[in-house]
Short mmCIF file of C-alpha atoms and ligand atoms in Angstrom, two decimals:
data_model
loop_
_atom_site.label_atom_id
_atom_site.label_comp_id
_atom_site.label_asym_id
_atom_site.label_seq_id
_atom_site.Cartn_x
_atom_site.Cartn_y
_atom_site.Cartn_z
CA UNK A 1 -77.99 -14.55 26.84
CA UNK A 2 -77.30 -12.40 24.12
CA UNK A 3 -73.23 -11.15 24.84
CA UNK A 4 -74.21 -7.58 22.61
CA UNK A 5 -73.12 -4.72 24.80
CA UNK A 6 -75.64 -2.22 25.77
CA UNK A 7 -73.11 1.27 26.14
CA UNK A 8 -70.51 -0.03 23.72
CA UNK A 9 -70.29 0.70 20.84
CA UNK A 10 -71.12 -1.95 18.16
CA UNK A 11 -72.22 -2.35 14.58
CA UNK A 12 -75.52 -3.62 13.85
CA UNK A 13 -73.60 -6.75 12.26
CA UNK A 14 -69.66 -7.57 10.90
CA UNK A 15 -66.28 -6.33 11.44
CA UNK A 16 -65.05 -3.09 13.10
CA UNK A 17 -62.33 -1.65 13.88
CA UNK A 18 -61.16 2.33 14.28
CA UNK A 19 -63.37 5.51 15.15
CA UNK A 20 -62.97 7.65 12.25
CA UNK A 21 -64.58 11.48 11.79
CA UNK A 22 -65.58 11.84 15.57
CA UNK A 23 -67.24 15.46 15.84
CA UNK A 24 -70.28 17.02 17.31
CA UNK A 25 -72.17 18.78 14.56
CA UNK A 26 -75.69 20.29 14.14
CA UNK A 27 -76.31 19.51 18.08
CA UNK A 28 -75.28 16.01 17.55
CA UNK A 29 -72.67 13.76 17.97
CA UNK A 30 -71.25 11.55 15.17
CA UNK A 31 -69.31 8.78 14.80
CA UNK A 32 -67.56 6.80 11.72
CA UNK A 33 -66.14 4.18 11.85
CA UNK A 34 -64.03 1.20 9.74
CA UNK A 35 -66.64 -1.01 8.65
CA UNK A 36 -66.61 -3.99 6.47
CA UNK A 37 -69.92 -4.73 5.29
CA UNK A 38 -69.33 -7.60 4.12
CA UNK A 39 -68.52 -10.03 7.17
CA UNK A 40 -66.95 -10.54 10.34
CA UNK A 41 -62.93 -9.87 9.48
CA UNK A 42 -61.19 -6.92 8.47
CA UNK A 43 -61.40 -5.81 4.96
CA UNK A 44 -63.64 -3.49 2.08
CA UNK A 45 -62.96 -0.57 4.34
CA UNK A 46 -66.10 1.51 4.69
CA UNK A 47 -66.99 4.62 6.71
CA UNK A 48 -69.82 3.75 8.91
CA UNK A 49 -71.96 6.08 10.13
CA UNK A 50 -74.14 6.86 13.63
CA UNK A 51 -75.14 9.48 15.32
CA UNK A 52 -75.94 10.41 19.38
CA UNK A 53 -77.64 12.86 21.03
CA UNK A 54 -76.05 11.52 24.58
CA UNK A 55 -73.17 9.66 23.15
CA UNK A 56 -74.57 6.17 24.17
CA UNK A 57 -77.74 5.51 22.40
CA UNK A 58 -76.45 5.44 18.49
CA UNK A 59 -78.92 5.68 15.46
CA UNK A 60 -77.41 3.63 12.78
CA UNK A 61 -77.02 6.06 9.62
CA UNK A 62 -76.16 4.84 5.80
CA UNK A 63 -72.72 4.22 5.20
CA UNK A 64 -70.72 7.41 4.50
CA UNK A 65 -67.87 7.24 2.65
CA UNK A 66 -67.46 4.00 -0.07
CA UNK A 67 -64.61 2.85 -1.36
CA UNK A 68 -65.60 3.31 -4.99
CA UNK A 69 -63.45 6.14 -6.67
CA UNK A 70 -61.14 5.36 -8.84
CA UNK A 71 -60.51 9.35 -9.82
CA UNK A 72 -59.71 9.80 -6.36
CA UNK A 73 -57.81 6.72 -5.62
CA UNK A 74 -60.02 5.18 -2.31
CA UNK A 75 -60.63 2.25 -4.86
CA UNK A 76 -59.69 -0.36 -2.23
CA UNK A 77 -60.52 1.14 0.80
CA UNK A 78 -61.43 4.10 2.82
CA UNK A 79 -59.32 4.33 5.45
CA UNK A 80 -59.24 6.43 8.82
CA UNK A 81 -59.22 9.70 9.29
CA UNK A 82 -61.01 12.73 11.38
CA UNK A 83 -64.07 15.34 11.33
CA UNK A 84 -64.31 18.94 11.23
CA UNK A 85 -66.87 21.20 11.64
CA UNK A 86 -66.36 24.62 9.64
CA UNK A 87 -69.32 26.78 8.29
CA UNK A 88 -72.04 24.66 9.17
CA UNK A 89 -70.00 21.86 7.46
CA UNK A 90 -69.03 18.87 8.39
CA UNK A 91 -65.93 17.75 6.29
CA UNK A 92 -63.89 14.25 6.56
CA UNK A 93 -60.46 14.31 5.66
CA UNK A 94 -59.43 9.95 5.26
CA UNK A 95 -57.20 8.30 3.38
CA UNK A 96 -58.01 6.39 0.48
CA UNK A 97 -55.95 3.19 -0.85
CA UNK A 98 -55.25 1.09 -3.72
CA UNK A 99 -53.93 -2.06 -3.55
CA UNK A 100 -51.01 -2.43 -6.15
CA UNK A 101 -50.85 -6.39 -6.13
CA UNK A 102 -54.29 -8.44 -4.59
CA UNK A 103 -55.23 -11.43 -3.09
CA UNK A 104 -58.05 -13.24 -1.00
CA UNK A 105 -56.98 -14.13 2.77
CA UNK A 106 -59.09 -17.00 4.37
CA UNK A 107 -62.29 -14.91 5.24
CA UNK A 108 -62.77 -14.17 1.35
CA UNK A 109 -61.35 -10.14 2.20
CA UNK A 110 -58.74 -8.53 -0.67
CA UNK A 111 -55.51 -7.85 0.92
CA UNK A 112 -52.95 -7.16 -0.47
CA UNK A 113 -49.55 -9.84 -1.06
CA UNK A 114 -46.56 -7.62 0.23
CA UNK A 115 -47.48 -5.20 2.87
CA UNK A 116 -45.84 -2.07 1.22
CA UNK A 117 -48.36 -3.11 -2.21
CA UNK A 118 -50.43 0.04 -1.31
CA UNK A 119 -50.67 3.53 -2.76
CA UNK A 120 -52.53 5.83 0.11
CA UNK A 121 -54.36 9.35 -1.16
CA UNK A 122 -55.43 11.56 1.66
CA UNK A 123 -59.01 13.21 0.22
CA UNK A 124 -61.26 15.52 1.59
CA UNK A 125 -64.76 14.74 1.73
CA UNK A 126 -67.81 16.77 3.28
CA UNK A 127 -71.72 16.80 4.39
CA UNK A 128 -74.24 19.60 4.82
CA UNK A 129 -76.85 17.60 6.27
CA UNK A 130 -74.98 14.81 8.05
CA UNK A 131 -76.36 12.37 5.97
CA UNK A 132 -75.46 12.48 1.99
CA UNK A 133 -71.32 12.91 2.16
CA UNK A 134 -69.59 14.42 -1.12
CA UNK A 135 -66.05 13.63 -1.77
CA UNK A 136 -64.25 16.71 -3.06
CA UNK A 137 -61.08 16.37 -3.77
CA UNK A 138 -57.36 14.44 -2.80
CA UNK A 139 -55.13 16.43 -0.64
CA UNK A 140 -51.71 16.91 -1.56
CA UNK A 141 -49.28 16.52 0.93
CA UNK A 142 -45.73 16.31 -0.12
CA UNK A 143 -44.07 12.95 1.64
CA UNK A 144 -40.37 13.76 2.89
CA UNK A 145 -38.13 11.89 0.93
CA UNK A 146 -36.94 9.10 3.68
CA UNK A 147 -40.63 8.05 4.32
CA UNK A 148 -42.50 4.96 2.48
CA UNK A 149 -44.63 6.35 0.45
CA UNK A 150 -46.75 3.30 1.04
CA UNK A 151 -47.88 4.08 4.46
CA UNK A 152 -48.90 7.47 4.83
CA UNK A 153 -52.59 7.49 6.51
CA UNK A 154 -54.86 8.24 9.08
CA UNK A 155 -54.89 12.33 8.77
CA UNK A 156 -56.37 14.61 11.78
CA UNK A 157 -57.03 17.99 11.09
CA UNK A 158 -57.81 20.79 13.77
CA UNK A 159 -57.56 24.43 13.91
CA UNK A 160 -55.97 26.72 16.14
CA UNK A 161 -55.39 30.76 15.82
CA UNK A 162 -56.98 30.88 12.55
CA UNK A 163 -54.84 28.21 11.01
CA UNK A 164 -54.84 24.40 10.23
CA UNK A 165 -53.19 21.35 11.15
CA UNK A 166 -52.84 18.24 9.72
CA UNK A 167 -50.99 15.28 11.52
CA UNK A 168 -50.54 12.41 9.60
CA UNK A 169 -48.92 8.41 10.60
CA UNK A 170 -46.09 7.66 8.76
CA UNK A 171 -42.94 5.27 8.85
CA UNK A 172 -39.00 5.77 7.63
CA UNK A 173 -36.34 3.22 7.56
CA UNK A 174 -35.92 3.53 11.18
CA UNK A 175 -39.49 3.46 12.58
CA UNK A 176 -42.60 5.75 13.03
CA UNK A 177 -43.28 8.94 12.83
CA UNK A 178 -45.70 11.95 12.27
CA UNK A 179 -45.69 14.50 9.93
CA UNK A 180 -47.58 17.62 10.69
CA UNK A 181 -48.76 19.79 7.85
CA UNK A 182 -49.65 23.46 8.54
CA UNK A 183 -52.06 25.76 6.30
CA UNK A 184 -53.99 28.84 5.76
CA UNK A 185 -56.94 28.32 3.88
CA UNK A 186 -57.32 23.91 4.58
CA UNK A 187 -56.55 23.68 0.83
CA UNK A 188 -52.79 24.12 0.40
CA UNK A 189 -50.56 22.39 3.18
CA UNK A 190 -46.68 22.55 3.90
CA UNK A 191 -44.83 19.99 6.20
CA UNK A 192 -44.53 21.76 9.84
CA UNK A 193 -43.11 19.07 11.66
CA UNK A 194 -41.85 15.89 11.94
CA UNK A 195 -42.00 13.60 15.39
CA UNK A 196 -40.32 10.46 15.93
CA UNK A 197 -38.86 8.57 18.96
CA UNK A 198 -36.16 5.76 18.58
CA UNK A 199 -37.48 1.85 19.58
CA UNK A 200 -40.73 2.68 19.38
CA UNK A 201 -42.56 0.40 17.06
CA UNK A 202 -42.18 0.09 12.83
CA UNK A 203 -45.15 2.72 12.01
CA UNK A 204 -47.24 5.34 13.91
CA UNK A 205 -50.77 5.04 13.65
CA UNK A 206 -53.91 7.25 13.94
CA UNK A 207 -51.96 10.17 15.32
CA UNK A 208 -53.63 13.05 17.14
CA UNK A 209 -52.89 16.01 19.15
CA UNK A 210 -54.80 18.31 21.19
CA UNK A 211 -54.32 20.45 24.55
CA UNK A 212 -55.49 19.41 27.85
CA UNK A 213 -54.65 21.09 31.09
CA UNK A 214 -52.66 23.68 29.22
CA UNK A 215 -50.59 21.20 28.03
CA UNK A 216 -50.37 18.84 24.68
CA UNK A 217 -50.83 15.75 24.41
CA UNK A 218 -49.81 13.50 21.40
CA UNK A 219 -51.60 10.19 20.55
CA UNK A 220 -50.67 7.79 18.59
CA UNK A 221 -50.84 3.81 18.26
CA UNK A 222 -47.20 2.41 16.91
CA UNK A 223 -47.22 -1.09 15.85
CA UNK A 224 -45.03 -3.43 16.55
CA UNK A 225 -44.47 -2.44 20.12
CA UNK A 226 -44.28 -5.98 21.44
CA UNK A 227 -46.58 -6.46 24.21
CA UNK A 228 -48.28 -9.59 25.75
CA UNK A 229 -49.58 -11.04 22.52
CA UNK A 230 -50.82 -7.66 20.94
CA UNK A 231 -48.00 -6.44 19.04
CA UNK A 232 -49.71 -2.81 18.69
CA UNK A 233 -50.45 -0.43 21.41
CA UNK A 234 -52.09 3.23 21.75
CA UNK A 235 -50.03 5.41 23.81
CA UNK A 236 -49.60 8.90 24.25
CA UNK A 237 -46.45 11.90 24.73
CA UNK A 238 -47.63 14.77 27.36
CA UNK A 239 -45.50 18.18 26.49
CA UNK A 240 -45.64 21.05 24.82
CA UNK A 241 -46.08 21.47 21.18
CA UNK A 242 -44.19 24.42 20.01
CA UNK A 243 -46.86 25.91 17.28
CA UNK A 244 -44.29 28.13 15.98
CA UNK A 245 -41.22 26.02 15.08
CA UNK A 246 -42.90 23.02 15.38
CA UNK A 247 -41.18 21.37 18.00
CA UNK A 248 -42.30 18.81 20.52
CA UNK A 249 -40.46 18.09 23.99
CA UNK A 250 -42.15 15.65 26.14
CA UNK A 251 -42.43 13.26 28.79
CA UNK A 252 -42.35 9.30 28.59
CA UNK A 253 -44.48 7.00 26.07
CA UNK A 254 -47.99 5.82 27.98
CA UNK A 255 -50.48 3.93 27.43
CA UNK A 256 -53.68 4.78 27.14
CA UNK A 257 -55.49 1.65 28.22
CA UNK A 258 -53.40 -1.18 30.89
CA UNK A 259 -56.09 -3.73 29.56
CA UNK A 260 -56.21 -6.31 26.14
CA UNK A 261 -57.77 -4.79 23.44
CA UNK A 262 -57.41 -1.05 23.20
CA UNK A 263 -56.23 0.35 20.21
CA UNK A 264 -56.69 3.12 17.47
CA UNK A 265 -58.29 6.08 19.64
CA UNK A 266 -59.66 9.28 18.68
CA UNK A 267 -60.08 12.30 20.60
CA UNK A 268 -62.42 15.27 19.90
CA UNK A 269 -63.92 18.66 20.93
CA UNK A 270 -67.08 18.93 22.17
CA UNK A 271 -70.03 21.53 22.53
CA UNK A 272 -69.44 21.81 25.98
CA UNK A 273 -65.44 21.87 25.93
CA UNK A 274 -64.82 18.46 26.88
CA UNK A 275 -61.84 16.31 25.10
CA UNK A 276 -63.65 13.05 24.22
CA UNK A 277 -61.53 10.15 23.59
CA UNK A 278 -62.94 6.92 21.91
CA UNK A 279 -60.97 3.77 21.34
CA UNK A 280 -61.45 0.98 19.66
CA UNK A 281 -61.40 -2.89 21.35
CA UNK A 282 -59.92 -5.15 18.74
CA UNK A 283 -62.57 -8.18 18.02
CA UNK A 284 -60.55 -11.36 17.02
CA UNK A 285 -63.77 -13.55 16.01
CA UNK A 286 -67.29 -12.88 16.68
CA UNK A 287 -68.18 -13.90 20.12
CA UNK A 288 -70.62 -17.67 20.12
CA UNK A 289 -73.71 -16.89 18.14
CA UNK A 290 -73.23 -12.87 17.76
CA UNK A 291 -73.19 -11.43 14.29
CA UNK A 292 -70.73 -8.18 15.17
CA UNK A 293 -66.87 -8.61 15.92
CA UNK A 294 -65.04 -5.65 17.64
CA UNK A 295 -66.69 -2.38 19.74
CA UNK A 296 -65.57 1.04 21.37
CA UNK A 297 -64.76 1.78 24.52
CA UNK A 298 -67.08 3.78 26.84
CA UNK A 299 -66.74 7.07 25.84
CA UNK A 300 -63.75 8.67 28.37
CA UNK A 301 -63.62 12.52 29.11
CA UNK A 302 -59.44 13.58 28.98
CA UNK A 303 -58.52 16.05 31.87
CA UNK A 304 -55.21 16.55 33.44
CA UNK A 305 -55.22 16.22 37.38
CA UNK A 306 -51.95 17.12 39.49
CA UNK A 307 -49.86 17.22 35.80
CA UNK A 308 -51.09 13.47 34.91
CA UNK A 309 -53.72 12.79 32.33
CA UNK A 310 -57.29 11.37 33.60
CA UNK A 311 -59.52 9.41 31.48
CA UNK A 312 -63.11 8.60 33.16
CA UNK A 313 -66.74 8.30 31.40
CA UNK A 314 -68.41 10.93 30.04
CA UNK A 315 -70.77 12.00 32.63
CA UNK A 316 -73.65 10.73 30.61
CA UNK A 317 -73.32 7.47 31.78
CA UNK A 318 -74.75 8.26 35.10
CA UNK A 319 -77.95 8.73 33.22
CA UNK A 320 -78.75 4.87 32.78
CA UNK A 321 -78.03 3.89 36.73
CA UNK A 322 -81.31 2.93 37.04
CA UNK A 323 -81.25 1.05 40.37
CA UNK A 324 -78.96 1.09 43.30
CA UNK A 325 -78.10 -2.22 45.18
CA UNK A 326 -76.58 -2.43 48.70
CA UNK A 327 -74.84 -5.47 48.73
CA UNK A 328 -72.43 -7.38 45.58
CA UNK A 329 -74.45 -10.62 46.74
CA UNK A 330 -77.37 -8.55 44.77
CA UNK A 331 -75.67 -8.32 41.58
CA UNK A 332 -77.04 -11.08 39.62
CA UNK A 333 -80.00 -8.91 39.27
CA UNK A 334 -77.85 -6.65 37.27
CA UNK A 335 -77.27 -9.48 34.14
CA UNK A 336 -73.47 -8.08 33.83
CA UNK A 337 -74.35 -4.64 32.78
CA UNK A 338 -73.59 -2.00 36.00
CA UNK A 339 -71.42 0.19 37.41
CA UNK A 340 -69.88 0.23 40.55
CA UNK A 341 -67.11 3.04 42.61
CA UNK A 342 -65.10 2.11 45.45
CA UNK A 343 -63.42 3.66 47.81
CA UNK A 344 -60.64 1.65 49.63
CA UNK A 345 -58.46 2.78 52.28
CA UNK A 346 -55.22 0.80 50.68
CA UNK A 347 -54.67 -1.94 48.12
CA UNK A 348 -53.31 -4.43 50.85
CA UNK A 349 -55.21 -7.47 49.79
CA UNK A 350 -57.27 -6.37 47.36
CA UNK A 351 -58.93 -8.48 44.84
CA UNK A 352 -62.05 -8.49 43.04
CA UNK A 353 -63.67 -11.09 40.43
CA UNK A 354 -66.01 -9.60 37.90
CA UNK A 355 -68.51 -12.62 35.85
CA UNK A 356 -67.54 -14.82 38.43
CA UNK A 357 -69.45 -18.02 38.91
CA UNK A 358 -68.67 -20.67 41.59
CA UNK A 359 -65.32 -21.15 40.52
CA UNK A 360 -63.38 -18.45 38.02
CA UNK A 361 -64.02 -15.07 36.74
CA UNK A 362 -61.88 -12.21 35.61
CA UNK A 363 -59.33 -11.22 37.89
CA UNK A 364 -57.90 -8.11 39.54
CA UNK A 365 -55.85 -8.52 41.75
CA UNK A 366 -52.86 -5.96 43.59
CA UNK A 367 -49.95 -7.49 43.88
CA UNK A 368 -47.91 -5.54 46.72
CA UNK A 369 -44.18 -6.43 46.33
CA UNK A 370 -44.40 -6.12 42.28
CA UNK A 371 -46.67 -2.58 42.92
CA UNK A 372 -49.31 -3.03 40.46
CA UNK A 373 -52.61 -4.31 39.55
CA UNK A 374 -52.50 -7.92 37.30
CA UNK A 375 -55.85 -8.48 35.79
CA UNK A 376 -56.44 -11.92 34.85
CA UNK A 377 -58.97 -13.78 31.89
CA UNK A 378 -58.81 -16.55 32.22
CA UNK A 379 -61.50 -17.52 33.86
CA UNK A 380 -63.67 -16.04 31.75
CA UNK A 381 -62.46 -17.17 28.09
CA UNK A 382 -64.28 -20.15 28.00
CA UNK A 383 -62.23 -22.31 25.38
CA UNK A 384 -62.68 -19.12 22.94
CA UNK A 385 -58.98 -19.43 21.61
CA UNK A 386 -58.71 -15.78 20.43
CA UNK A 387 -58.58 -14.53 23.56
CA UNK A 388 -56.04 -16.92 24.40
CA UNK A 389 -53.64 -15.71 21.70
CA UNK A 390 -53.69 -11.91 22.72
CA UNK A 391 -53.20 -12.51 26.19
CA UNK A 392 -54.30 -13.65 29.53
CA UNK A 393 -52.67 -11.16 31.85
CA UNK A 394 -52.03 -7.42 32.00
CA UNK A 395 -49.53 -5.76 34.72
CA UNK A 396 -50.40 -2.15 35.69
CA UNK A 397 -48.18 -0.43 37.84
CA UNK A 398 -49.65 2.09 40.36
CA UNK A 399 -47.62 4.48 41.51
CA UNK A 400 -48.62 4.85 45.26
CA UNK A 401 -50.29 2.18 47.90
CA UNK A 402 -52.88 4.73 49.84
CA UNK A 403 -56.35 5.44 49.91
CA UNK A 404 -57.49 5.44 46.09
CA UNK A 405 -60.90 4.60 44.29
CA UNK A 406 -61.86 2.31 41.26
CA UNK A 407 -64.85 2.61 38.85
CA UNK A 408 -65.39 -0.53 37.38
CA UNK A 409 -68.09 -0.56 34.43
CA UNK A 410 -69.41 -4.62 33.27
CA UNK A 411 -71.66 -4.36 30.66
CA UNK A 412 -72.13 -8.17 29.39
CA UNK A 413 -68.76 -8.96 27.17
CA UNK A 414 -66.35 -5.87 28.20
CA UNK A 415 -64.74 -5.00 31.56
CA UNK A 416 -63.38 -1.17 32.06
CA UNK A 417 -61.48 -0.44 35.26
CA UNK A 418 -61.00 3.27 35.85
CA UNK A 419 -57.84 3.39 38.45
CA UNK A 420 -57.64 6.24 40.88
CA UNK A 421 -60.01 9.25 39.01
CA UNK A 422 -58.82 7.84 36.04
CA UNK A 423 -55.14 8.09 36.25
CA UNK A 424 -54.79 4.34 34.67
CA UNK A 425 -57.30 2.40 32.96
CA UNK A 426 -57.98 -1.52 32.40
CA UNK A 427 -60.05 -2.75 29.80
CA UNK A 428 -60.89 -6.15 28.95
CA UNK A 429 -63.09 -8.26 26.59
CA UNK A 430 -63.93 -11.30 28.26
CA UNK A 431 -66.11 -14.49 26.78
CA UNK A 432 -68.80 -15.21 29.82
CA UNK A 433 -70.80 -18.40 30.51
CA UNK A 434 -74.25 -17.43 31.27
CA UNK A 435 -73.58 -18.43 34.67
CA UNK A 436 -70.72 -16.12 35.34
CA UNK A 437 -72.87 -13.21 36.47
CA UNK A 438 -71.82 -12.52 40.22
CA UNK A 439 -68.76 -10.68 42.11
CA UNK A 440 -66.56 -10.69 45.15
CA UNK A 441 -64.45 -8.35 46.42
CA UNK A 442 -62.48 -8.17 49.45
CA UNK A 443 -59.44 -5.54 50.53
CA UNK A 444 -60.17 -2.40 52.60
CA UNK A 445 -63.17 -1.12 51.40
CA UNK A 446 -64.18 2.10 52.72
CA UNK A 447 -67.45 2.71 50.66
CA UNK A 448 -69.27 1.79 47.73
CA UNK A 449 -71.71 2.59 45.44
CA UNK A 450 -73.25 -0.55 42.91
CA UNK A 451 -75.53 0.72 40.08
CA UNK A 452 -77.48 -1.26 37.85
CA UNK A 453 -77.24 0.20 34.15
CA UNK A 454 -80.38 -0.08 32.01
CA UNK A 455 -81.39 1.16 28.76
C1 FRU B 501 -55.53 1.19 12.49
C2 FRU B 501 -55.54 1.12 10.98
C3 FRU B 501 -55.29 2.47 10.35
C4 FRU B 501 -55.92 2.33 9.00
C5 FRU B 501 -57.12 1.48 9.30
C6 FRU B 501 -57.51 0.54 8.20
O1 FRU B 501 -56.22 0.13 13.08
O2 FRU B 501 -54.60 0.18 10.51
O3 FRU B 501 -53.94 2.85 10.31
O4 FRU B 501 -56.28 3.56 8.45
O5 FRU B 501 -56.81 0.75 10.46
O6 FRU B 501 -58.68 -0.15 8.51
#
């Protein structure tokens, strides 16, 4: 059975990692991505391209941006960045790198030999049609003085009261940080602000920042936040962004995703107003006999409920329940792609085991006297070591034991657990036998709805 999801996100073949350039243009949505072309591990960064029209079947498009300027400096890689739609125009502000010193790692992919042997450009880049992308020009930004001027990248632009924004990941000798730029006319920008937090990883990556509920919200993904085996998490700062002195005062670091892989997000604005966030689940090795390592998350619409940040699918999922079932014992019928809400009363005894066959599964289960939700793989990694090395279990504390629902999407190799509307999330990819197709759950279920998904 082929493990290719069906409503993630994946490439038609080889490695993945970070949404880049998400937008909505011409009645469309698009989506970039890093891309190596060449094989199944990270390296020759390369914008890929599709596009939606319901933000879960993708048309593959030509590559968009190559890494093939020399003038500009993207040389050795286009790295991330965002969209923006102005005039009918779509343009793609990225960084661009060249690798100072070079070698070839294991999989055949340049890297480079120290990790600071890298001169980053930011350069703008635009498209008319959505198809044939024109690379303008480099964007000068001046780096404050106690940054590295080696890792500078990953710049998202936005507008707001006529003006534009640029927020940028960056490091100093004491961690990460963001550096906002602020201009008139998106050609000439001057540092705004600068954001940093103490113990909070070595750099800040993929930054972004955007209103929800009245109030901002600023994403990032530091690395080097020790965690579990992944050593890099996304997480986020609620407050308020001060657009006038650029200040930021906020609440505690969170993380966007409870579950394994997540990393990398992106947010953007749609046609309809809705804050769509897409993340990025780390592939460690092509899965047995699949040609495509690493995938996005479901889409996830951002709202603010009772002053806490929701994530849930975009509504457009709903679209491909195709059958309703009565009974879990029915879910083999499903092949591991559905979609299921519950409603339980508490989380006394809860437990549930998605792929499970006779004997294992992956686990969620609520622990009562530790207050949180431990979701367990290893049942379902099947000797597929990678897995192993980024972890078996993830702890998510919930912050009250009463009546609360779950929306739990399966869809062949990936897990997502939506927690109460959204409030926490748990994704996880998992390594199924063909066998492992069934569930069981058991706690005080008040209702629930199981929907097969079908394309
Ligand atoms: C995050 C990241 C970005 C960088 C890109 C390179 O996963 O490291 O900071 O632009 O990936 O592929």
């Amino acid at each position: 059975m082929s493990k290719r999801p069906l409503f993630h996100f994946t490439a038609e073949r080889n490695w993945i990692n970070d949404p880049n350039g998400l937008s909505y243009f011409n009645g469309e949505y698009h989506m970039f991505y890093q891309h190596n072309p060449e094989n199944c591990y990270w390296g020759n960064m390369t914008w890929g391209h599709a596009k939606s029209e319901n933000l879960f079947d993708w048309q593959h498009l030509p590559h968009a941006l190559h890494p093939d300027s020399e003038k500009l400096g993207d040389i050795d890689g286009c790295f991330s960045g965002s969209g923006l739609v102005k005039d009918e125009e779509l343009y793609l502000f990225y960084t661009g790198v060249e690798m100072t010193t070079k070698q070839l790692n294991q999989f055949g992919n340049t890297i480079t030999v120290g990790p600071d042997d890298l001169i980053p450009t930011q350069i703008l880049a635009k498209t008319k049609d959505g198809i044939n992308f024109e690379k303008i020009e480099k964007i000068n930004i001046e780096i404050p003085e106690e940054c590295s001027k080696a890792h500078v990248r990953d710049p998202k632009v936005w507008s707001k009261d006529g003006k534009w924004y640029l927020a940028i990941g960056a490091k100093d000798n004491e961690g990460g940080k963001i550096l906002i730029y602020k201009s008139n006319d998106m050609k000439s920008w001057n540092l705004f602000s600068k954001i940093k937090e103490k113990e909070m990883g070595y750099m800040w990556e993929c930054p972004d920042l955007f209103k929800v509920g009245g109030k901002d919200l600023l994403m990032f993904s530091p690395e080097g936040v020790s965690n579990d085996g992944q050593k890099s998490i996304a997480g986020y700062y609620l407050g308020n962004f001060n657009y006038e002195d650029g200040s930021f005062e906020h609440e505690e670091f969170q993380r966007v995703d409870h579950g394994f892989e997540y990393y990398a997000p992106q947010s953007f604005e749609d046609a309809k107003g809705r804050r769509i966030l897409i993340g990025w689940l780390v592939g460690h090795a092509p899965l047995d006999g699949e040609e495509w390592n690493g995938m996005m998350t479901i889409p996830r619409e951002v709202t603010l409920k009772d002053g806490k940040v929701s994530t849930l699918p975009v509504e457009e999922l709903k679209n491909f329940r195709k059958e309703k079932i009565a009974e879990f014992s029915e879910i083999s019928k499903a092949k591991n792609c559905y979609d299921i809400e519950l409603r339980l009363k508490s989380l006394d005894n809860f437990s549930m085991t998605l792929f499970k066959s006779e004997k294992d599964g992956l686990k969620l289960n609520y622990f009562k006297e530790r207050g949180s939700f431990v979701l367990d793989r290893e049942g379902v990694i099947n000797g597929f070591e990678p897995l192993s090395t980024f972890g078996i279990l993830r702890e998510c504390k919930i912050s009250e034991n009463k009546e609360m629902n779950l929306r739990v999407i399966v869809d062949r190799c990936v897990a997502e657990i939506y927690i109460n509307d959204g409030e926490k999330v748990m994704s996880a990819v998992v390594n199924p036998r063909d066998s492992q197709i069934e569930i069981e759950v058991s706690g005080d279920i008040l209702s629930k709805e199981i929907y097969i998904l079908k394309k």
